Coordinates of C-alpha atoms and ligand atoms in Angstrom, one line a residue:
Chain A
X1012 CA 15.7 1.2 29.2
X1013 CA 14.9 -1.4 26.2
X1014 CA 16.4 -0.2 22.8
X1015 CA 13.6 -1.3 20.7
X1016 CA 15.4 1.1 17.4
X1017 CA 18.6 2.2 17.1
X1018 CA 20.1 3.3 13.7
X1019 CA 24.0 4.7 13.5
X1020 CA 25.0 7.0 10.9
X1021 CA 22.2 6.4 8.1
X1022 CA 22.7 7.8 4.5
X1023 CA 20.6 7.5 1.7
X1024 CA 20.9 9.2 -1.5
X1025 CA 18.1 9.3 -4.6
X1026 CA 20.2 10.2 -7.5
X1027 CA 22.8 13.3 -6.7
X1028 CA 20.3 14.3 -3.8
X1029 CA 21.6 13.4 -0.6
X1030 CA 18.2 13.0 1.1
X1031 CA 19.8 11.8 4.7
X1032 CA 23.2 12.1 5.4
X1033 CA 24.4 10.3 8.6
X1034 CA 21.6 9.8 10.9
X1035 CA 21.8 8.6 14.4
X1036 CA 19.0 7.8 17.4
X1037 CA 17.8 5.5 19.7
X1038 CA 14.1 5.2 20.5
X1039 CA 13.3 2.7 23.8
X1040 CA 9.9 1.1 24.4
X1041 CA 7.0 3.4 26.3
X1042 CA 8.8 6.3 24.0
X1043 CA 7.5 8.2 21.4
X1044 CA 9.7 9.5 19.0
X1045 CA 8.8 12.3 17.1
X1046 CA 10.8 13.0 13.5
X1047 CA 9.8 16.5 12.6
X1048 CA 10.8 18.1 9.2
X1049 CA 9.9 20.3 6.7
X1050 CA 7.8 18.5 3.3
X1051 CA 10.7 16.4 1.6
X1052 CA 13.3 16.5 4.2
X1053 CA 13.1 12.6 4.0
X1054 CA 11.0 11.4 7.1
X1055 CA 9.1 9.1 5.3
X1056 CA 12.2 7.8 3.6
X1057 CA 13.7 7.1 7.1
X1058 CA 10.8 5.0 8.4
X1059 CA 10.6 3.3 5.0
X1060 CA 14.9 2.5 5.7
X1061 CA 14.0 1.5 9.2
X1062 CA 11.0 -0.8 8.4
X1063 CA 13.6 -2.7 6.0
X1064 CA 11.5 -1.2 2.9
X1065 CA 14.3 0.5 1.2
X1066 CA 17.6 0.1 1.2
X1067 CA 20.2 2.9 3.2
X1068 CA 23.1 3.7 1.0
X1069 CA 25.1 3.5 4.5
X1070 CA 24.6 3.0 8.1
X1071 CA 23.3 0.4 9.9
X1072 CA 19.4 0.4 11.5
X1073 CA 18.5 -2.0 13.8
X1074 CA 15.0 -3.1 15.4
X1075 CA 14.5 -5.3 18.4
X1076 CA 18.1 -5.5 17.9
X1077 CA 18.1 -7.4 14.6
X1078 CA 19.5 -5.5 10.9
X1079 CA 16.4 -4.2 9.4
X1080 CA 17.5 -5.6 5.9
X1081 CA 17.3 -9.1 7.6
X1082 CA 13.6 -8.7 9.2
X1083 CA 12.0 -12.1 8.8
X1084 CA 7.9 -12.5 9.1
X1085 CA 8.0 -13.0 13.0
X1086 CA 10.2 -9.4 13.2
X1087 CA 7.6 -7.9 10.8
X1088 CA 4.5 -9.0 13.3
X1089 CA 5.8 -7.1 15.7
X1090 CA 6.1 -4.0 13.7
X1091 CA 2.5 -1.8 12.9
X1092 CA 3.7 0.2 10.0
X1093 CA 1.1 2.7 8.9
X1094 CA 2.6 5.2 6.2
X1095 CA 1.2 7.8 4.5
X1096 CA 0.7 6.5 1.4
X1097 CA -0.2 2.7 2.1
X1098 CA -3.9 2.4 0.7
X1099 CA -7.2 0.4 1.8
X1100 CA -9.3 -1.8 -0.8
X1101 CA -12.2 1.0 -1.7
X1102 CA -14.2 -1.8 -2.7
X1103 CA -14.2 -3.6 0.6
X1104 CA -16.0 -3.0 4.0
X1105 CA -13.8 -2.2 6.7
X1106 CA -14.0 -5.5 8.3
X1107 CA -13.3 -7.4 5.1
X1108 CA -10.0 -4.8 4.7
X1109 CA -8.8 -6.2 8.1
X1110 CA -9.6 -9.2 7.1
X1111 CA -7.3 -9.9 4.7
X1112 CA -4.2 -9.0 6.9
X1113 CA -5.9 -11.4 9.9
X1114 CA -6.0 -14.2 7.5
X1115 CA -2.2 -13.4 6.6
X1116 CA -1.2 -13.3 10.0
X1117 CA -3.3 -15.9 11.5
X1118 CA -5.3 -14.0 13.8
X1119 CA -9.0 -14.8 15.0
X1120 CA -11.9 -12.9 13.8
X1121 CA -12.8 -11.2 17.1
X1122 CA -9.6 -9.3 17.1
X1123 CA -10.5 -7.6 14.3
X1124 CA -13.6 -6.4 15.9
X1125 CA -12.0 -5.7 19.1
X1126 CA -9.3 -3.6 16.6
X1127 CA -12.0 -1.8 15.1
X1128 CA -13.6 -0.8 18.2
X1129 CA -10.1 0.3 19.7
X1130 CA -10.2 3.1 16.5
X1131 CA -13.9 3.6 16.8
X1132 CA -14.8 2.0 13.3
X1133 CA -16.7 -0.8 15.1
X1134 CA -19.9 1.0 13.8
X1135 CA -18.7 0.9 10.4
X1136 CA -17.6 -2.3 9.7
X1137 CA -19.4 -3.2 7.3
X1138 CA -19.5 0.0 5.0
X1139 CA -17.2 -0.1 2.1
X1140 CA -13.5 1.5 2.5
X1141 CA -14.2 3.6 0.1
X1142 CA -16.8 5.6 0.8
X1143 CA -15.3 6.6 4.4
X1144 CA -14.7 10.3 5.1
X1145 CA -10.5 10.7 5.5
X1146 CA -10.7 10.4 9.3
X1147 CA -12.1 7.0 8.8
X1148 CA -9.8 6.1 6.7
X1149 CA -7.1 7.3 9.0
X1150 CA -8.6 5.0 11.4
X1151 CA -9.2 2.2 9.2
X1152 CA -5.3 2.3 8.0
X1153 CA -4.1 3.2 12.2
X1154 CA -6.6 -0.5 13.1
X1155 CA -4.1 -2.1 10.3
X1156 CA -1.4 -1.2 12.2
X1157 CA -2.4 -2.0 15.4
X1158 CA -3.7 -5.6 14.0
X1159 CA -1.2 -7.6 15.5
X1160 CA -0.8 -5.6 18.5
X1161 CA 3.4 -4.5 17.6
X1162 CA 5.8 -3.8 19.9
X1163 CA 6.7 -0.9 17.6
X1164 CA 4.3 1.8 16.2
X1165 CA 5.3 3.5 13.1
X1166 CA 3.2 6.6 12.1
X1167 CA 3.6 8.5 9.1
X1168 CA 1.8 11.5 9.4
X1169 CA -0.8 9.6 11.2
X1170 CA -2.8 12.7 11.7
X1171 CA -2.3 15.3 9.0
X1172 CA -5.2 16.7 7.1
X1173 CA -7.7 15.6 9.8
X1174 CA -10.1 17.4 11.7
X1175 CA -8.7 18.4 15.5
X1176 CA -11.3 16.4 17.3
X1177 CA -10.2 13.0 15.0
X1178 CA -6.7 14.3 15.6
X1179 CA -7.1 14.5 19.2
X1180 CA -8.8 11.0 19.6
X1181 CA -6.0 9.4 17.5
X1182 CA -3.8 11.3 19.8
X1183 CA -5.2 9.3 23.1
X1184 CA -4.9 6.2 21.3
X1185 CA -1.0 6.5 20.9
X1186 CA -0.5 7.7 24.4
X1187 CA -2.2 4.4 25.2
X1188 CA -0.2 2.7 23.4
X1189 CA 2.7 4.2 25.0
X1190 CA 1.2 3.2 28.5
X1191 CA 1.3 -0.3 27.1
X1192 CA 5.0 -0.5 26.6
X1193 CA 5.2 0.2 22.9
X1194 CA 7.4 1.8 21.0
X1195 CA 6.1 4.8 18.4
X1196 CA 7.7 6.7 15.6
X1197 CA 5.5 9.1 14.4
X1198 CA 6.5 11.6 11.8
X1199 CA 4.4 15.1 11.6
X1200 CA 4.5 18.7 10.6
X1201 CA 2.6 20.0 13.2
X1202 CA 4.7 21.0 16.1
X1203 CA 2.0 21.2 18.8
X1204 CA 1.0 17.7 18.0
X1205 CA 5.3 16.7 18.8
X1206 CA 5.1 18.9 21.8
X1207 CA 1.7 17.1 23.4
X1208 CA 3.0 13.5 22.5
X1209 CA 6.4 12.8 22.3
X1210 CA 8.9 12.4 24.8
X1211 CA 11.5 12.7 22.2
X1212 CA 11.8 14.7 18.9
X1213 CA 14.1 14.8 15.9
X1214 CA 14.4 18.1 13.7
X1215 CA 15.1 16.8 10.0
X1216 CA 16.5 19.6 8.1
X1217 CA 19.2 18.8 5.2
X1218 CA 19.8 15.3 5.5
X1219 CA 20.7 16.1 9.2
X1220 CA 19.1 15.8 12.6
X1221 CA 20.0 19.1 13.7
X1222 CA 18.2 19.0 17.0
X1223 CA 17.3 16.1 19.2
X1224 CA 15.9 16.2 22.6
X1225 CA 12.7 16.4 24.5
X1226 CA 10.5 19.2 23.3
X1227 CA 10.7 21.4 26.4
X1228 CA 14.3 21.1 27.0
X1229 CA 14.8 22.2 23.3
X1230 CA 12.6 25.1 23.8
X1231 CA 14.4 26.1 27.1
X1232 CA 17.8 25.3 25.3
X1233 CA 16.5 28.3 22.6
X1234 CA 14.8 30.6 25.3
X1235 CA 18.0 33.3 24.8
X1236 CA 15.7 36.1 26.0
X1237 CA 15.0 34.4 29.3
X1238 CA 12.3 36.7 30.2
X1239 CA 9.2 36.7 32.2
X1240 CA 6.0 37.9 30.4
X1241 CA 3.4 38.9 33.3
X1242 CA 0.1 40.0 32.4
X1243 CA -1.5 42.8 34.8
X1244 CA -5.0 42.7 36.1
X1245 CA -5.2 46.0 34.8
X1246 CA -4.7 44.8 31.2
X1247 CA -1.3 45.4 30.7
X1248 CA 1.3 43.6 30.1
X1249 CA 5.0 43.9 31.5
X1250 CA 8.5 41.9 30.7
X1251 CA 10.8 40.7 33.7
X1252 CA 14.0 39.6 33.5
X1253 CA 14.1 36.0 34.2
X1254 CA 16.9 36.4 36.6
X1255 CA 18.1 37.7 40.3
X1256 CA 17.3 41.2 39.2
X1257 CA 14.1 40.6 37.8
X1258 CA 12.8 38.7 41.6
X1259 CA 12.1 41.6 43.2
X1260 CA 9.8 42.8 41.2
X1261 CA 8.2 39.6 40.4
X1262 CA 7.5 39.3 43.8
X1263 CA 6.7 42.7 44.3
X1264 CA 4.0 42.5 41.7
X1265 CA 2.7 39.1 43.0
X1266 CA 2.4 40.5 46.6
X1267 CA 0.2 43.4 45.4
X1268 CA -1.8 40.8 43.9
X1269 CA -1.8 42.7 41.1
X1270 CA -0.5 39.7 38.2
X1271 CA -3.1 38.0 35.9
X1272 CA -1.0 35.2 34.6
X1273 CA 2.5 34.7 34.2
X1274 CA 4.4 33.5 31.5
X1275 CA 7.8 32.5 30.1
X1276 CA 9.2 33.4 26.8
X1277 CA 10.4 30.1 25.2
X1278 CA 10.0 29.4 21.9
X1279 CA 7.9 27.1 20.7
X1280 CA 9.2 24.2 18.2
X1281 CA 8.4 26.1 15.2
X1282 CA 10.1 29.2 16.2
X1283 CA 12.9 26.9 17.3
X1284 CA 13.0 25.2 13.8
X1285 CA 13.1 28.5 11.8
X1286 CA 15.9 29.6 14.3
X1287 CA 17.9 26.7 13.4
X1288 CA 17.2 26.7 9.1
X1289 CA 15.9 29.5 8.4
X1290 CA 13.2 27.8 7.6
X1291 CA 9.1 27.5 8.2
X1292 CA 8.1 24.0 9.1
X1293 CA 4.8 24.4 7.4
X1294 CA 1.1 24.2 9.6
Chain B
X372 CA 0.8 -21.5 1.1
X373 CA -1.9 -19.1 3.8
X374 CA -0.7 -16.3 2.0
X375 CA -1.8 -17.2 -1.5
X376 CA -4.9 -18.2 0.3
X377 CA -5.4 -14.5 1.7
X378 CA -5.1 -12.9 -1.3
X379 CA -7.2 -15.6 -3.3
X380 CA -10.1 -15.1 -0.6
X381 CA -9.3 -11.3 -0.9
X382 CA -9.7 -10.9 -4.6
X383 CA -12.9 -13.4 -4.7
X384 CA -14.5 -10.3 -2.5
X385 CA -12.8 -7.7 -4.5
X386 CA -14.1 -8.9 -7.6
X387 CA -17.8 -9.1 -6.5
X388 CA -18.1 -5.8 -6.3
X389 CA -15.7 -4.8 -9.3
X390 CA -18.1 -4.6 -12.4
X391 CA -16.0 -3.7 -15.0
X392 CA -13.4 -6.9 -13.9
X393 CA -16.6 -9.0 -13.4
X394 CA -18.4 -8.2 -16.6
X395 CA -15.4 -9.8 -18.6
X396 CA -16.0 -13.5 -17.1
X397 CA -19.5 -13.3 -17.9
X398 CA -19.4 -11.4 -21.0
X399 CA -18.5 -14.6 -23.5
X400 CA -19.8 -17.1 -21.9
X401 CA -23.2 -15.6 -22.0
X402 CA -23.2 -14.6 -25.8
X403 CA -21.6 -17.8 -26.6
X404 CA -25.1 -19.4 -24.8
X405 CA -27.1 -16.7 -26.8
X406 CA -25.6 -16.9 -30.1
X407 CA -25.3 -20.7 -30.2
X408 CA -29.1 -21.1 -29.4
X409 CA -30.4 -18.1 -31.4
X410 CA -27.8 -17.8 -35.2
X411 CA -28.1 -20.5 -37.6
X412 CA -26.4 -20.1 -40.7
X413 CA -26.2 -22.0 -43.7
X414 CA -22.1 -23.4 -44.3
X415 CA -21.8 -22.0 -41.2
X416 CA -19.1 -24.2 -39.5
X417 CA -20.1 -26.9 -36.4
X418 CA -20.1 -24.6 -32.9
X419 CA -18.6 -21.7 -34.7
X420 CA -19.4 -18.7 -31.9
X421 CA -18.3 -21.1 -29.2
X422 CA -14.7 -22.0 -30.8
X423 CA -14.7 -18.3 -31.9
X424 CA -16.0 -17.0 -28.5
X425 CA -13.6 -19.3 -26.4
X426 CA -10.3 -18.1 -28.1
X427 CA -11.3 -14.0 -27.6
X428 CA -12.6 -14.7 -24.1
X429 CA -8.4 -16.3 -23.3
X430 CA -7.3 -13.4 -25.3
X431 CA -8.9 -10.8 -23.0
X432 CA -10.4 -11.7 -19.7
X433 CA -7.2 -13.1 -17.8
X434 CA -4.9 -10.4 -19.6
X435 CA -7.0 -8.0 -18.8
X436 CA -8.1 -8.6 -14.9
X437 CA -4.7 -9.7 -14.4
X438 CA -3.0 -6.3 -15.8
X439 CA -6.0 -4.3 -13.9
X440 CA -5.9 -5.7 -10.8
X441 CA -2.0 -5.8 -10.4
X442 CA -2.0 -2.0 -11.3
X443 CA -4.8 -0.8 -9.2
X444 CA -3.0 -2.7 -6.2
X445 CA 0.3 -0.3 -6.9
X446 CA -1.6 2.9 -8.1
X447 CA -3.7 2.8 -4.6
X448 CA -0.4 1.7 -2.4
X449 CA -2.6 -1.8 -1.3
X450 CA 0.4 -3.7 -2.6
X451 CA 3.2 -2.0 -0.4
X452 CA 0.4 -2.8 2.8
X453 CA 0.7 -6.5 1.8
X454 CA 4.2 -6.5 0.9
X455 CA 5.4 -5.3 4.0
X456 CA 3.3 -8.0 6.0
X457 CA 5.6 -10.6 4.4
X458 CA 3.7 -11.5 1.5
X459 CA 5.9 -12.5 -1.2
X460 CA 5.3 -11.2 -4.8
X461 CA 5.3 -14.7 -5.7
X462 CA 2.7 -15.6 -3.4
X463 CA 0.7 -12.1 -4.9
X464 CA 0.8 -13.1 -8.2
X465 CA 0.3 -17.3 -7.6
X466 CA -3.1 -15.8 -5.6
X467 CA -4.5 -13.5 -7.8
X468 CA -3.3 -15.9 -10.6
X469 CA -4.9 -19.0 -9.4
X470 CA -7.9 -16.9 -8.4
X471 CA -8.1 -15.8 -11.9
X472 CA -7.7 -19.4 -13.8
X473 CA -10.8 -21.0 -11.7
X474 CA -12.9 -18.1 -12.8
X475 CA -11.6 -18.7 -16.9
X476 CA -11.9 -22.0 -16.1
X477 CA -15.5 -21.6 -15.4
X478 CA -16.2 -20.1 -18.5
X479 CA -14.1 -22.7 -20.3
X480 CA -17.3 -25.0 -19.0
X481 CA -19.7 -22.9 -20.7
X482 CA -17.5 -23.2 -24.2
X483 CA -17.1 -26.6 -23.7
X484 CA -21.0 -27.8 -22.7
X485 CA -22.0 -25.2 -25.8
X486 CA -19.9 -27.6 -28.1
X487 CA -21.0 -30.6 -26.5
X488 CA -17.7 -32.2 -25.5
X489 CA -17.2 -35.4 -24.2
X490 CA -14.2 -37.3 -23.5
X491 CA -10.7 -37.1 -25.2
X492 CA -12.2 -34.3 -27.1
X493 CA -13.8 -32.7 -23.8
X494 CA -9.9 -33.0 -22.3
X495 CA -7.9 -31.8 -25.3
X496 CA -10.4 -28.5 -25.5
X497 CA -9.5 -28.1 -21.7
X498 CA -5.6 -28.8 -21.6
X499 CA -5.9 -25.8 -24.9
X500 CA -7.5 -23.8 -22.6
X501 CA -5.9 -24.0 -20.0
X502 CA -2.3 -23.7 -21.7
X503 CA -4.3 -20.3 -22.9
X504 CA -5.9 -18.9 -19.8
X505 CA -1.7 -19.5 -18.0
X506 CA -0.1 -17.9 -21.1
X507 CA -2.9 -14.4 -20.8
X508 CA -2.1 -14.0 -17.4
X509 CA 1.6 -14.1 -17.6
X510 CA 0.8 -11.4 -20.2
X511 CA -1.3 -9.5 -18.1
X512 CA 1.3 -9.7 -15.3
X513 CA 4.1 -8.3 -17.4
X514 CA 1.5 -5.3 -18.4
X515 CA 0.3 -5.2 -14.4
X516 CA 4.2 -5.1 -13.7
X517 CA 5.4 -2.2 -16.5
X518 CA 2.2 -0.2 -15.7
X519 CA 2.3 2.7 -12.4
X520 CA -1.2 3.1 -12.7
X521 CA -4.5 1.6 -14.3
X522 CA -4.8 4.1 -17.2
X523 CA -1.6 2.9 -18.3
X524 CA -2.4 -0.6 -17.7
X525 CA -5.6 -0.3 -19.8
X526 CA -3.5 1.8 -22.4
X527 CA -0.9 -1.0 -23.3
X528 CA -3.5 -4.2 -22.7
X529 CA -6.0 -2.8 -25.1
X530 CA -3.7 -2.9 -28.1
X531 CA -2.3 -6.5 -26.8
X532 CA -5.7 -7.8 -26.1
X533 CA -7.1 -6.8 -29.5
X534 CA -4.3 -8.5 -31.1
X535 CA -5.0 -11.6 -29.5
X536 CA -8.0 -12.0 -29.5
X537 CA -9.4 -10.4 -33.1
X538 CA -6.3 -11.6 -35.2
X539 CA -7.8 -15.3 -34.4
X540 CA -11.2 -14.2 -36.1
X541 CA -10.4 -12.0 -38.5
X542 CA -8.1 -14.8 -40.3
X543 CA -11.1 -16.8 -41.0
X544 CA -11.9 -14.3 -43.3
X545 CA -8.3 -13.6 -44.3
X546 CA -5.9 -15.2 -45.5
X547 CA -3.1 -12.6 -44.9
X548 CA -3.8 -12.1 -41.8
X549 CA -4.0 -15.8 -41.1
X550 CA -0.1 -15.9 -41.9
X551 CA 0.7 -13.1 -39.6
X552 CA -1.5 -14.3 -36.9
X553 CA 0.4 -18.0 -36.4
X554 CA 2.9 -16.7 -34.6
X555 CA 0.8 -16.0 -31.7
X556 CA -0.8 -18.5 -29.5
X557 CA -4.3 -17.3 -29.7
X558 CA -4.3 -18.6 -33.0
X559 CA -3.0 -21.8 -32.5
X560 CA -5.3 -22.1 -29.9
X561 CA -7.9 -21.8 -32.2
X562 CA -6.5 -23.5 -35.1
X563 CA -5.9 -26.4 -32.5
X564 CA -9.6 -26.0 -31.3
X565 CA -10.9 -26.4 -34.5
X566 CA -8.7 -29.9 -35.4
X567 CA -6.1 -28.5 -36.8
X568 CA -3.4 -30.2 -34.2
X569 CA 0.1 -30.1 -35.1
X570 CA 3.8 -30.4 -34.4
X571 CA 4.4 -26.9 -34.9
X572 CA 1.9 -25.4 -33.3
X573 CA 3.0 -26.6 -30.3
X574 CA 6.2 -25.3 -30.5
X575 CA 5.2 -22.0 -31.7
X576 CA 3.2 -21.9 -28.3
X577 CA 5.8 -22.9 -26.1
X578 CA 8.1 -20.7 -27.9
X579 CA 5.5 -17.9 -27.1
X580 CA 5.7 -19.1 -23.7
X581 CA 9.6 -18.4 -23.2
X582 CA 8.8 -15.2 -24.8
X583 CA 6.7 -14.1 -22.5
X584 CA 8.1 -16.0 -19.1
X585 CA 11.3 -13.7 -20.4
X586 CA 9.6 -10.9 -20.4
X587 CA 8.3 -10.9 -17.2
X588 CA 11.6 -12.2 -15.8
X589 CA 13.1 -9.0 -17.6
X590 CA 10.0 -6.5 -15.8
X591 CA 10.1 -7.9 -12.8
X592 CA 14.0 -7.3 -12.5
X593 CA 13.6 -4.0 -13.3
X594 CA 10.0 -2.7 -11.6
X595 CA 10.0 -5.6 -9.2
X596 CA 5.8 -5.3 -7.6
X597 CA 6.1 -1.8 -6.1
Ligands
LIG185 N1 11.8 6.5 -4.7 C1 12.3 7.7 -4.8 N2 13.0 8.1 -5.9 C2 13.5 9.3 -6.0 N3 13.4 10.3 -5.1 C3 12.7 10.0 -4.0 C4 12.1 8.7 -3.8 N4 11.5 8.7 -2.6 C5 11.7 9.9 -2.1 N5 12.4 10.7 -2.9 C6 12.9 12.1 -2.6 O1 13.4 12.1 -1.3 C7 13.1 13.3 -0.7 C8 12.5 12.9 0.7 O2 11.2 12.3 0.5 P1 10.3 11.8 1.7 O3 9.1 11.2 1.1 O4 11.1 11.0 2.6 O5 10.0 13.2 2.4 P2 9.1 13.5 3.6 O6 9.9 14.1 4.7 O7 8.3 12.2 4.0 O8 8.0 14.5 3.1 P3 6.5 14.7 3.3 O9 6.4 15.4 4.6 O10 6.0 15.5 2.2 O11 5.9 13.3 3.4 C9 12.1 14.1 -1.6 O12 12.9 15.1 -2.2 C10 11.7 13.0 -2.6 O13 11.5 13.6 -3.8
LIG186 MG1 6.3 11.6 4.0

């Protein structure tokens, strides 16, 4: 496995607050990372640390194994940074936003149309940034990042107040980009969004990563009831232990051909999260 | 070098369809046209709404656009997008800079063909200009810099622009004001415009050049472009 970011005991404070307080992952190419946190717990200021933006108070981040306060023009090509505040020029069409950032980094005119058919914008080219609905801006800012085709994603909240079927498309385009060898860090509050797409996730909570892992073997790690919820044809529903006591009538039930669907009890990230804080990781 | 050229091309675009930045390069040079052609006064003074349009235009249009555009770029988070694709502020500001001067420099044109330079004269009005047109944007620049967001922008380069550019008028009429009104460059400008060249002037406008070179050295330290 290629290292692609690693960071080692990251601190950054804003005045008193101590917004991250020692921070430590890795995050190899054809992974996505996922960096989940309640509003505030510092996510974006991690990416911004990472992406040599702002300065850590301690700690060292690397990318592509190079000090992010040392990232030279070459280093930033290979990084598509779309955060959640960077903005697009209202007055300008889509193709003339794009534009600007081609000219910058040198790159012909037909990538930016092949870009902005990769986010489905190619339609839209022309129409001013301003006057697309907030999907289309999502897309616009995601065909920024992918302008120079980067070795490393970085998504800040790449798909929060969107619709679910924009969501879902933006979805398919990361997990191609994944199948392409890249790297992605995507930030997000919505936990079914980290358990579809990443391989890895990081719960932000405090200044600490107090949970790292893949999203299934953090819910299994949490699943403390370890039951078996079986729904009956007859309607009912009934609760096995998920154990050697509990077989028998598992298989009981499945030989009379009486079970509907069977389930297991594990948490979900969210429930997970709230075990862990105490507190509700919003949507 | 490609970089200045990006954001040069980008603000040419930009400004097309930006009225209110737009209407500012036009605005001057058109009345200066209008009112040269149409108002004839007795004792009134050789080219006097060119001179007099030519001095508020460098007081307003590149202090202005320059303040505007700087802090639109930071209020809608456009700057961070270029910033963290390598462009250097320097390169930023040398664009839109450079992108601002040929459009003054356009209307300097106007001025000058309304007062029918030629030669030395024709250079000297340019070179004032010019030393003008550099001096508003550093202004604006410092404003753009201080300012989070447009309103504010607008808030401190109204004051700024009105003293810059009216003081210059209103000390025809005044002799007061006149007084007050020589320490700033727009008035030297036009007192320079309108023959009155001197030692002093000169260094009263270069002297308003450190001022203002400080204080953007001074802003920048502190805001920096984000
Ligand atoms: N430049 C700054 N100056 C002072 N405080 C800051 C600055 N940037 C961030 N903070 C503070 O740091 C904390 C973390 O902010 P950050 O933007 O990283 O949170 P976040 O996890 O991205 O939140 P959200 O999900 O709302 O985007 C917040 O309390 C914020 O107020
Ligand atoms: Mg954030």
């Amino acid at each position: 496995m290629n290292e692609m970011i690693s960071i080692t005991g990251i601190s950054k404070s804003f005045g008193s607050k101590r917004v991250l307080d020692g921070i430590s992952l890795q995050i190899s190419s054809s992974e996505i990372f996922g960096l989940l946190g309640p509003s505030g717990a510092g996510k974006t200021t991690l990416i911004k640390i990472i992406t040599g933006q702002l300065m850590q108070d301690g700690g060292t981040a690397c990318v592509f194994d190079k000090d992010s306060r040392k990232l030279n023009g070459n280093d930033h090509r290979r990084l598509g940074i779309m955060m959640d505040n960077f903005g697009v020029y209202d007055r300008l069409s889509c193709y003339n936003n794009l534009k600007i950032f081609a000219r910058i980094y040198g790159i012909r005119d037909d990538m930016i149309y092949s870009v902005l058919r990769k986010v489905g914008l190619e339609s839209s080219a022309k129409s001013a940034a301003g006057k697309l609905s907030k999907g289309m801006k999502s897309r616009l800012r995601l065909a920024r990042a992918f302008m120079t085709d980067p070795d490393i994603l970085f998504l800040d909240e790449p798909t929060s107040g969107l619709d679910p079927v924009t969501a879902d498309e933006i979805h398919k385009m990361i997990l191609a980009e994944k199948e392409r060898g890249k790297a992605v860090f995507l930030t997000t509050h919505t936990m079914s969004e980290a358990q579809k797409l990443c391989d890895n996730v990081g719960m932000l909570c405090d200044g600490h990563l107090i949970e790292y892992g893949a999203p299934d073997d953090i819910c299994r790690k949490y699943d403390h009831q370890r039951m078996i919820r079986v729904h009956l044809k007859d309607g009912t529903e009934t609760i096995i232990p998920h154990n050697r006591n509990g077989a028998d009538k598992m298989c009981e039930l499945i030989s009379r051909g009486l079970t509907e669907s069977i389930h297991t009890t594990e948490p979900d990230l969210c429930s997970v999260f709230m075990e862990l804080t105490g507190k509700e990781i919003s949507a | 070098m490609k970089n200045i050229m990006a954001i040069f091309l980008k603000q040419i675009s930009d400004t097309m369809k930006n009225k209110t930045v737009l209407i500012q390069f036009v605005m001057f040079p058109v009345l200066t046209v209008i009112m040269e052609n149409c108002i004839e006064l007795d004792n009134m003074p050789e080219h006097f709404f060119a001179k007099l349009f030519a001095v508020m235009f460098v007081g307003m249009a590149p202090l202005t656009s320059m303040a505007s555009i700087i802090a639109e770029e930071k209020e809608k988070n456009t700057l961070r997008a270029l910033m963290m694709s390598n462009v250097r502020p320097a390169e930023y500001l040398l664009g839109i800079g450079s992108y601002l001067f040929i459009c003054c420099m356009a209307g300097t044109a106007v001025f000058a063909a309304s007062c029918g330079y030629s030669g030395k004269e024709l250079i000297s009005f340019i070179l004032i200009m010019a030393a003008g047109i550099i001096l508003s944007e550093t202004a604006g620049a410092v404003i753009g810099i201080a300012s989070n967001d447009q309103m504010s922008a607008t808030a401190i380069s109204i004051p700024v622009m009105i003293v810059l550019s009216f003081l210059p008028m209103l000390s025809m009429f005044n002799e007061t004001i006149g007084k007050v009104a020589k320490v700033f460059y727009s008035q030297q400008m036009s007192l320079m415009i309108n023959g009155e060249q001197s030692t002093s002037g000169i260094i009263i406008t270069l002297v308003n050049m450190l001022v203002l070179v400080a204080a953007f050295t001074v802003m920048y330290r502190k805001k920096g472009l984000e």
